[in-house]
Amino acid sequence: MSTPSDPVHPELVLHVGRRATLALRAAFLVAIAVFGVVALAIAIGRPSGDGQGGAGNVVLPAAAIVFALLGLAFTLGQWWDDATHLRLVDGRLEVRHGGRRLRGRAVRYSLDHPVLLIAEGPRDSIRMFIEQDQRRVDLGKADQLGADQLRDLGSWLRSQGVRYEQRSDR
């Protein structure tokens, strides 16, 4: 759900709503990493002459740890990217991804020209973008944004004096 719903508020925050799925994925990856660490510790603690295993006893748990940590970094990056903040700053529309304290680099759009709200992609995974003069920001999947947030976005843009056009490239 977008916050706030008041159209005269100077900032609009869109939430794609993927955090529950991402939390489950993060928990699964942490479990893989923990099991990998335990298996690696057991493999390293075994004497080399006991006739068991070989290089796979060490390499496979190490690979699982690396895979899990890389996957966790990617998942946390998506978690952070879940909210999109829109606000007017110095007569320009500023759009950035991020959380409350940590926010990414802002993309600024001029109010002299209309911005485009674009729906793209195949029917089962339509993505929404905001674009102007080759600067584009991915707002997320249209079905995850939902009709209420898209309606809030349109009314907020109008209330702030931002001209926009909607386009569908599907």
CSV table of C-alpha atoms in Angstrom, one decimal, residues 30-116:
chain,number,residue,atom,x,y,z
A,30,VAL,CA,20.8,-18.5,6.0
A,31,ALA,CA,19.9,-22.1,6.8
A,32,ILE,CA,22.0,-23.3,3.8
A,33,ALA,CA,25.0,-21.2,4.9
A,34,VAL,CA,24.7,-22.5,8.5
A,35,PHE,CA,24.6,-26.1,7.3
A,36,GLY,CA,27.5,-25.4,5.0
A,37,VAL,CA,29.6,-24.0,7.9
A,38,VAL,CA,28.8,-27.0,10.0
A,39,ALA,CA,29.6,-29.5,7.2
A,40,LEU,CA,32.8,-27.6,6.5
A,41,ALA,CA,33.9,-27.7,10.1
A,42,ILE,CA,33.2,-31.4,10.3
A,43,ALA,CA,35.1,-32.0,7.1
A,44,ILE,CA,38.1,-30.0,8.3
A,45,GLY,CA,38.1,-31.7,11.7
A,46,ARG,CA,38.3,-35.2,10.3
A,47,PRO,CA,41.7,-36.8,10.0
A,48,SER,CA,42.9,-37.1,6.4
A,49,GLY,CA,43.8,-40.7,6.7
A,50,ASP,CA,40.4,-42.1,7.8
A,51,GLY,CA,39.6,-43.3,4.2
A,52,GLN,CA,36.5,-41.1,3.9
A,53,GLY,CA,35.7,-38.6,1.2
A,54,GLY,CA,38.2,-36.5,-0.7
A,55,ALA,CA,38.1,-33.0,-2.0
A,56,GLY,CA,34.3,-33.0,-2.2
A,57,ASN,CA,34.0,-33.1,1.6
A,58,VAL,CA,35.5,-29.6,1.7
A,59,VAL,CA,34.6,-28.1,-1.7
A,60,LEU,CA,30.9,-28.8,-1.6
A,61,PRO,CA,30.2,-27.2,1.8
A,62,ALA,CA,32.5,-24.2,0.8
A,63,ALA,CA,30.5,-23.9,-2.5
A,64,ALA,CA,27.2,-24.0,-0.5
A,65,ILE,CA,28.4,-21.3,1.8
A,66,VAL,CA,29.5,-19.0,-1.1
A,67,PHE,CA,26.3,-19.7,-3.0
A,68,ALA,CA,24.2,-18.9,0.1
A,69,LEU,CA,26.0,-15.7,0.9
A,70,LEU,CA,25.8,-14.4,-2.6
A,71,GLY,CA,22.1,-15.3,-2.8
A,72,LEU,CA,21.6,-13.5,0.6
A,73,ALA,CA,23.4,-10.4,-0.6
A,74,PHE,CA,21.2,-10.4,-3.7
A,75,THR,CA,18.0,-11.0,-1.7
A,76,LEU,CA,18.9,-8.2,0.8
A,77,GLY,CA,19.5,-5.9,-2.2
A,78,GLN,CA,16.0,-6.6,-3.4
A,79,TRP,CA,14.6,-6.1,0.1
A,80,TRP,CA,16.1,-2.7,0.3
A,81,ASP,CA,14.8,-1.8,-3.2
A,82,ASP,CA,11.2,-2.6,-2.2
A,83,ALA,CA,10.1,1.0,-1.6
A,84,THR,CA,10.0,3.7,-4.2
A,85,HIS,CA,10.0,7.3,-2.9
A,86,LEU,CA,8.6,10.1,-5.1
A,87,ARG,CA,8.8,13.7,-4.0
A,88,LEU,CA,9.1,17.2,-5.4
A,89,VAL,CA,12.5,18.9,-4.8
A,90,ASP,CA,13.4,22.3,-6.3
A,91,GLY,CA,10.7,22.2,-8.9
A,92,ARG,CA,11.7,18.7,-10.1
A,93,LEU,CA,10.2,15.2,-9.5
A,94,GLU,CA,12.7,13.1,-7.6
A,95,VAL,CA,12.3,9.3,-7.7
A,96,ARG,CA,14.5,6.9,-5.6
A,97,HIS,CA,14.5,3.4,-4.2
A,98,GLY,CA,15.3,2.4,-0.7
A,99,GLY,CA,14.2,2.2,2.9
A,100,ARG,CA,13.6,4.9,5.5
A,101,ARG,CA,17.2,5.8,6.2
A,102,LEU,CA,19.1,4.3,3.3
A,103,ARG,CA,18.0,5.5,-0.1
A,104,GLY,CA,19.5,5.1,-3.4
A,105,ARG,CA,20.6,7.6,-6.0
A,106,ALA,CA,17.8,9.9,-7.1
A,107,VAL,CA,16.6,10.2,-10.6
A,108,ARG,CA,15.2,13.7,-11.3
A,109,TYR,CA,12.6,14.5,-13.9
A,110,SER,CA,11.8,18.0,-15.2
A,111,LEU,CA,8.3,19.3,-14.7
A,112,ASP,CA,8.5,21.2,-18.0
A,113,HIS,CA,7.8,17.9,-19.9
A,114,PRO,CA,5.4,15.2,-19.1
A,115,VAL,CA,6.7,12.0,-17.5
A,116,LEU,CA,5.6,8.6,-18.9
